[in-house]
CSV table of C-alpha atoms in Angstrom, one decimal:
chain,number,residue,atom,x,y,z
A,1,MET,CA,25.4,-3.1,25.4
A,2,SER,CA,28.8,-4.6,25.7
A,3,TYR,CA,30.5,-7.8,26.9
A,4,GLN,CA,34.0,-7.5,28.4
A,5,GLY,CA,34.4,-4.0,26.9
A,6,THR,CA,33.4,-5.0,23.3
A,7,LYS,CA,30.2,-3.9,21.7
A,8,ILE,CA,28.0,-6.7,20.4
A,9,ASN,CA,26.9,-4.5,17.4
A,10,PRO,CA,29.7,-1.9,16.9
A,11,THR,CA,28.7,1.1,14.8
A,12,LYS,CA,32.2,1.2,13.1
A,13,PHE,CA,34.6,-1.5,11.9
A,14,HIS,CA,35.9,-3.7,14.7
A,15,ARG,CA,38.3,-6.6,14.5
A,16,SER,CA,35.6,-8.8,16.0
A,17,GLN,CA,33.8,-8.4,12.6
A,18,LEU,CA,36.5,-10.1,10.6
A,19,LYS,CA,35.0,-13.5,11.1
A,20,PHE,CA,31.8,-12.3,9.4
A,21,TYR,CA,33.7,-10.7,6.5
A,22,ALA,CA,35.7,-14.0,6.1
A,23,VAL,CA,32.4,-15.7,5.3
A,24,LEU,CA,30.3,-13.0,3.6
A,25,VAL,CA,32.9,-11.6,1.2
A,26,PRO,CA,33.7,-14.9,-0.5
A,27,LEU,CA,30.0,-15.8,-0.6
A,28,ALA,CA,29.2,-12.4,-2.2
A,29,LEU,CA,32.0,-12.8,-4.8
A,30,PHE,CA,30.7,-16.3,-5.6
A,31,MET,CA,27.1,-15.0,-6.1
A,32,MET,CA,28.4,-12.2,-8.4
A,33,LEU,CA,30.0,-14.7,-10.8
A,34,PRO,CA,26.9,-15.1,-13.1
A,35,ILE,CA,26.6,-11.3,-13.3
A,36,VAL,CA,30.2,-10.9,-14.2
A,37,PHE,CA,29.9,-13.7,-16.8
A,38,ILE,CA,26.9,-12.1,-18.5
A,39,LEU,CA,28.7,-8.7,-18.7
A,40,PHE,CA,31.9,-10.1,-20.2
A,41,HIS,CA,30.2,-12.6,-22.4
A,42,ALA,CA,28.3,-9.9,-24.4
A,43,PHE,CA,31.6,-8.3,-25.5
A,44,LYS,CA,33.4,-11.5,-26.6
A,45,PRO,CA,34.3,-11.8,-30.3
A,46,ILE,CA,33.2,-14.9,-32.2
A,47,ASP,CA,36.4,-16.9,-31.6
A,48,GLU,CA,36.2,-16.4,-27.8
A,49,LEU,CA,32.5,-17.3,-27.8
A,50,PHE,CA,33.3,-20.7,-29.2
A,51,ALA,CA,36.6,-21.1,-27.5
A,52,PHE,CA,37.2,-24.5,-25.7
A,53,PRO,CA,37.6,-24.6,-22.8
A,54,PRO,CA,35.2,-21.7,-22.3
A,55,ARG,CA,36.8,-18.5,-21.1
A,56,PHE,CA,35.2,-16.6,-18.2
A,57,PHE,CA,36.7,-13.2,-18.9
A,58,VAL,CA,36.9,-11.5,-22.3
A,59,GLN,CA,40.4,-10.9,-23.7
A,60,ARG,CA,39.6,-8.8,-26.8
A,61,PRO,CA,36.3,-6.9,-26.1
A,62,THR,CA,34.3,-5.9,-29.1
A,63,LEU,CA,31.0,-4.2,-29.9
A,64,GLU,CA,30.3,-6.4,-32.9
A,65,ASN,CA,27.6,-8.4,-31.2
A,66,PHE,CA,25.6,-5.2,-30.5
A,67,ARG,CA,26.1,-4.0,-34.0
A,68,ASP,CA,24.8,-7.3,-35.4
A,69,LEU,CA,21.8,-7.0,-33.1
A,70,MET,CA,21.0,-3.5,-34.3
A,71,SER,CA,21.4,-4.5,-38.0
A,72,ALA,CA,19.2,-7.6,-37.5
A,73,SER,CA,16.4,-5.3,-36.2
A,74,THR,CA,16.8,-3.0,-39.2
A,75,ASP,CA,16.6,-6.0,-41.6
A,76,SER,CA,13.2,-6.9,-40.0
A,77,GLY,CA,11.7,-3.6,-41.1
A,78,ILE,CA,11.2,-2.2,-37.5
A,79,PRO,CA,14.0,-0.1,-36.0
A,80,PHE,CA,15.5,-1.1,-32.8
A,81,SER,CA,14.5,2.2,-31.2
A,82,ARG,CA,10.8,1.3,-31.8
A,83,PHE,CA,11.0,-1.8,-29.7
A,84,VAL,CA,12.8,0.2,-26.9
A,85,PHE,CA,10.1,2.9,-27.1
A,86,ASN,CA,7.3,0.3,-26.8
A,87,SER,CA,9.0,-1.4,-23.8
A,88,VAL,CA,9.6,1.9,-22.0
A,89,VAL,CA,6.0,3.1,-22.5
A,90,VAL,CA,4.4,-0.2,-21.5
A,91,THR,CA,6.8,-0.7,-18.5
A,92,ALA,CA,6.2,2.8,-17.2
A,93,ALA,CA,2.4,2.5,-17.5
A,94,VAL,CA,2.3,-0.9,-15.8
A,95,MET,CA,4.6,0.1,-13.0
A,96,PHE,CA,2.6,3.3,-12.2
A,97,LEU,CA,-0.9,1.9,-12.5
A,98,SER,CA,-0.2,-1.5,-10.8
A,99,VAL,CA,1.5,0.2,-7.8
A,100,MET,CA,-1.3,2.7,-7.4
A,101,ILE,CA,-4.1,0.1,-7.8
A,102,SER,CA,-2.3,-2.2,-5.3
A,103,ALA,CA,-1.7,0.6,-2.8
A,104,LEU,CA,-5.4,1.8,-3.0
A,105,ALA,CA,-6.7,-1.7,-2.6
A,106,ALA,CA,-4.3,-2.5,0.3
A,107,TYR,CA,-5.4,0.7,2.1
A,108,ALA,CA,-9.0,-0.3,1.8
A,109,MET,CA,-8.3,-3.9,2.9
A,110,SER,CA,-6.2,-2.7,5.9
A,111,LYS,CA,-7.9,0.4,7.2
A,112,MET,CA,-11.5,0.4,6.0
A,113,LYS,CA,-14.4,-1.6,7.3
A,114,PHE,CA,-16.8,-3.2,4.8
A,115,ARG,CA,-18.5,-6.5,4.2
A,116,LEU,CA,-16.6,-9.4,2.7
A,117,LYS,CA,-13.3,-7.7,3.3
A,118,ARG,CA,-11.8,-10.9,4.7
A,119,VAL,CA,-13.2,-13.0,1.9
A,120,LEU,CA,-11.8,-10.7,-0.8
A,121,PHE,CA,-8.3,-10.8,0.8
A,122,GLU,CA,-8.5,-14.6,1.0
A,123,ILE,CA,-9.4,-14.6,-2.7
A,124,ASN,CA,-6.3,-12.4,-3.4
A,125,THR,CA,-4.2,-14.8,-1.4
A,126,LEU,CA,-5.6,-17.8,-3.3
A,127,ALA,CA,-4.7,-16.0,-6.6
A,128,LEU,CA,-1.0,-16.3,-5.5
A,129,MET,CA,-1.2,-20.0,-6.2
A,130,PHE,CA,-2.0,-19.6,-9.9
A,131,VAL,CA,0.8,-19.1,-12.4
A,132,PRO,CA,0.0,-16.8,-15.4
A,133,ILE,CA,-0.1,-19.7,-17.9
A,134,ALA,CA,-3.1,-21.2,-15.9
A,135,VAL,CA,-5.3,-18.2,-16.8
A,136,GLN,CA,-3.9,-17.6,-20.3
A,137,ILE,CA,-7.0,-18.7,-22.2
A,138,PRO,CA,-9.5,-16.6,-20.1
A,139,ARG,CA,-7.1,-13.6,-20.4
A,140,TYR,CA,-7.0,-14.0,-24.2
A,141,LEU,CA,-10.8,-14.2,-24.4
A,142,VAL,CA,-11.2,-11.0,-22.4
A,143,VAL,CA,-8.6,-9.1,-24.5
A,144,GLU,CA,-10.1,-10.4,-27.8
A,145,LYS,CA,-13.8,-9.7,-26.8
A,146,THR,CA,-12.9,-6.1,-25.7
A,147,GLY,CA,-11.2,-5.3,-29.0
A,148,LEU,CA,-7.7,-4.7,-27.4
A,149,LEU,CA,-5.7,-7.0,-29.8
A,150,ASP,CA,-2.8,-5.2,-31.4
A,151,THR,CA,-2.9,-2.2,-29.0
A,152,TYR,CA,-0.7,-1.0,-26.2
A,153,LEU,CA,-3.6,-1.7,-23.8
A,154,ALA,CA,-3.1,-5.4,-24.6
A,155,HIS,CA,0.3,-5.1,-23.0
A,156,VAL,CA,-0.8,-3.1,-20.0
A,157,LEU,CA,-4.2,-4.4,-18.8
A,158,PRO,CA,-3.3,-8.1,-18.3
A,159,LEU,CA,-0.4,-7.1,-16.0
A,160,LEU,CA,-2.1,-4.6,-13.8
A,161,SER,CA,-3.4,-7.2,-11.3
A,162,MET,CA,-0.7,-8.0,-8.8
A,163,PRO,CA,-1.8,-10.3,-6.0
A,164,ILE,CA,1.7,-10.3,-4.5
A,165,GLY,CA,1.7,-6.5,-4.5
A,166,LEU,CA,-1.6,-6.2,-2.7
A,167,PHE,CA,-0.4,-8.8,-0.1
A,168,LEU,CA,2.9,-7.0,0.6
A,169,LEU,CA,1.3,-3.6,0.8
A,170,LYS,CA,-1.5,-4.7,3.1
A,171,GLN,CA,0.9,-6.3,5.4
A,172,PHE,CA,3.0,-3.1,5.5
A,173,ILE,CA,0.0,-0.8,6.0
A,174,ASP,CA,-1.2,-3.0,8.9
A,175,GLN,CA,1.9,-1.7,10.8
A,176,VAL,CA,0.7,1.9,10.5
A,177,PRO,CA,-1.1,2.8,13.7
A,178,ASP,CA,-4.9,3.5,13.4
A,179,GLU,CA,-4.3,6.6,15.6
A,180,LEU,CA,-2.7,8.3,12.6
A,181,LYS,CA,-5.8,7.9,10.5
A,182,GLU,CA,-8.1,8.9,13.4
A,183,ALA,CA,-6.1,12.1,14.0
A,184,ALA,CA,-6.3,13.0,10.3
A,185,MET,CA,-10.0,12.4,10.3
A,186,MET,CA,-10.5,14.7,13.3
A,187,ASP,CA,-8.7,17.4,11.3
A,188,GLY,CA,-11.2,17.0,8.6
A,189,ALA,CA,-9.2,14.9,6.1
A,190,GLY,CA,-11.0,12.5,3.8
A,191,ASP,CA,-10.0,8.9,2.9
A,192,PHE,CA,-8.1,9.9,-0.2
A,193,LEU,CA,-6.3,12.7,1.5
A,194,ILE,CA,-5.3,10.4,4.4
A,195,PHE,CA,-4.1,7.8,1.8
A,196,ARG,CA,-2.0,10.5,0.0
A,197,LYS,CA,-0.6,12.4,3.0
A,198,VAL,CA,-0.4,9.8,5.7
A,199,ILE,CA,-0.2,6.3,4.2
A,200,LEU,CA,1.9,6.8,1.1
A,201,PRO,CA,4.9,8.5,2.8
A,202,VAL,CA,5.0,5.7,5.4
A,203,ILE,CA,4.9,2.8,2.9
A,204,ARG,CA,7.5,4.0,0.4
A,205,PRO,CA,9.7,1.0,1.0
A,206,ALA,CA,6.8,-1.3,0.1
A,207,LEU,CA,6.0,0.8,-2.9
A,208,ALA,CA,9.5,0.5,-4.2
A,209,THR,CA,9.4,-3.3,-3.7
A,210,VAL,CA,6.1,-3.6,-5.7
A,211,ALA,CA,7.5,-1.3,-8.4
A,212,ILE,CA,10.5,-3.7,-8.8
A,213,LEU,CA,8.2,-6.7,-9.0
A,214,ALA,CA,6.0,-4.9,-11.6
A,215,PHE,CA,9.1,-3.8,-13.6
A,216,GLN,CA,10.4,-7.4,-13.7
A,217,ALA,CA,7.0,-8.8,-14.7
A,218,VAL,CA,6.6,-6.4,-17.6
A,219,TRP,CA,10.2,-5.8,-18.8
A,220,ASN,CA,10.9,-9.5,-19.3
A,221,ASN,CA,7.4,-10.3,-20.5
A,222,VAL,CA,7.0,-11.9,-23.9
A,223,GLU,CA,3.6,-13.5,-23.6
A,224,THR,CA,1.6,-10.3,-24.3
A,225,SER,CA,3.5,-9.7,-27.5
A,226,ASN,CA,3.2,-13.3,-28.5
A,227,TYR,CA,-0.5,-13.9,-27.7
A,228,TYR,CA,-2.2,-10.5,-28.0
A,229,VAL,CA,-0.2,-8.6,-30.7
A,230,ASN,CA,0.4,-9.4,-34.3
A,231,ASP,CA,1.6,-5.9,-35.3
A,232,GLU,CA,5.4,-5.9,-35.2
A,233,GLY,CA,5.4,-2.1,-34.5
A,234,VAL,CA,3.5,-2.7,-31.2
A,235,ARG,CA,5.6,-5.5,-29.9
A,236,THR,CA,8.2,-5.0,-27.1
A,237,LEU,CA,11.9,-5.3,-26.8
A,238,ALA,CA,11.7,-8.5,-24.7
A,239,PHE,CA,9.8,-10.3,-27.6
A,240,PHE,CA,12.3,-9.0,-30.2
A,241,MET,CA,15.2,-10.2,-28.1
A,242,SER,CA,13.7,-13.7,-27.6
A,243,THR,CA,12.8,-14.2,-31.2
A,244,MET,CA,16.3,-13.1,-32.4
A,245,ALA,CA,18.0,-15.4,-30.0
A,246,SER,CA,15.8,-18.3,-30.9
A,247,GLN,CA,16.0,-17.7,-34.7
A,248,THR,CA,19.7,-17.3,-34.8
A,249,GLY,CA,20.8,-19.0,-31.6
A,250,ASN,CA,22.3,-22.0,-33.4
A,251,THR,CA,24.4,-19.9,-35.8
A,252,VAL,CA,27.8,-18.3,-35.2
A,253,ALA,CA,26.5,-14.8,-35.3
A,254,GLY,CA,23.4,-15.8,-33.3
A,255,GLN,CA,25.6,-16.6,-30.3
A,256,GLY,CA,26.9,-13.1,-30.2
A,257,MET,CA,23.5,-11.5,-30.6
A,258,ALA,CA,22.1,-13.7,-27.9
A,259,ALA,CA,24.8,-12.7,-25.5
A,260,ALA,CA,24.3,-9.0,-26.3
A,261,ALA,CA,20.5,-9.4,-25.9
A,262,SER,CA,20.9,-11.1,-22.5
A,263,LEU,CA,23.0,-8.2,-21.3
A,264,ILE,CA,20.6,-5.5,-22.5
A,265,MET,CA,17.6,-7.2,-20.9
A,266,PHE,CA,19.5,-7.9,-17.6
A,267,LEU,CA,21.0,-4.5,-16.9
A,268,PRO,CA,17.8,-2.6,-16.2
A,269,ASN,CA,16.8,-5.2,-13.6
A,270,LEU,CA,20.2,-5.0,-12.0
A,271,ILE,CA,20.4,-1.2,-11.9
A,272,MET,CA,16.9,-0.9,-10.5
A,273,PHE,CA,17.5,-3.4,-7.7
A,274,ILE,CA,20.8,-1.9,-6.7
A,275,PHE,CA,19.2,1.5,-6.1
A,276,LEU,CA,16.1,0.1,-4.3
A,277,GLN,CA,17.5,-3.0,-2.6
A,278,SER,CA,17.5,-1.4,0.9
A,279,LYS,CA,13.8,-0.6,0.6
A,280,VAL,CA,13.1,-4.2,-0.6
A,281,MET,CA,14.9,-5.6,2.5
A,282,ASN,CA,12.8,-3.3,4.8
A,283,THR,CA,9.6,-4.4,3.1
A,284,MET,CA,10.4,-8.1,3.5
A,285,ALA,CA,11.2,-7.5,7.2
A,286,HIS,CA,7.8,-5.8,7.8
A,287,SER,CA,5.6,-8.1,5.7
A,288,GLY,CA,5.9,-10.9,8.2
A,289,LEU,CA,5.1,-8.8,11.3
A,290,LYS,CA,1.7,-8.7,12.9
């Protein structure tokens, strides 16, 4: 479709798009400033960390902040690699299990018929109103009574329930035509085969979105290590980073370690979102459709 010979949505660059770039490029650069600051701040030497007025860019980059962070971990008796290993194991387990549980539940809510289906979905929607701290005491009692304190399961089980994941996936699966399921059933496929061969390939963007949400929830989580774990060898990297920053944050060396810790905890979130952001946008567009 065109107007006076000019396409409304040109597939390639056109000078009519310059007005959009004039607004979007400065806005994008402005929004990138905090990311750039975190990146450069972690490599600043002590004198630049305390310089006044504060400097945005680093002039003499150094790795001293990261070396101090590693040595502080060694002094605590637990190697830094142990905290990294714990976080990787817990994050991978929570991401995989929470995504699969949410996907299976969303498929049942969307494409199966059973009693109280609407009531259960309303309960899940109601759960979106509760922040984690509101159910912290019941969670602790469950973990303590089941004997999961000081175990990896204490990190995993409290984070498997994702009401927002179930909501997004159900809204996405609602867009899948029922005819696809009926055709597969006529070919003799069961519910699980339909879920695996028909539903999962279609909802990959939504699965990526839920995986990002699960990653952020567990990678940055310090509550499980704080409330459910007393064994230092089972605690996660996020807890170690938060304790190091709080214990030494008011000292000269503590400022450098806090800057390095912030970068280490931030980079995985940024990298994951960069690779999956297109799928996230696709999911958000579909989640509001009916």
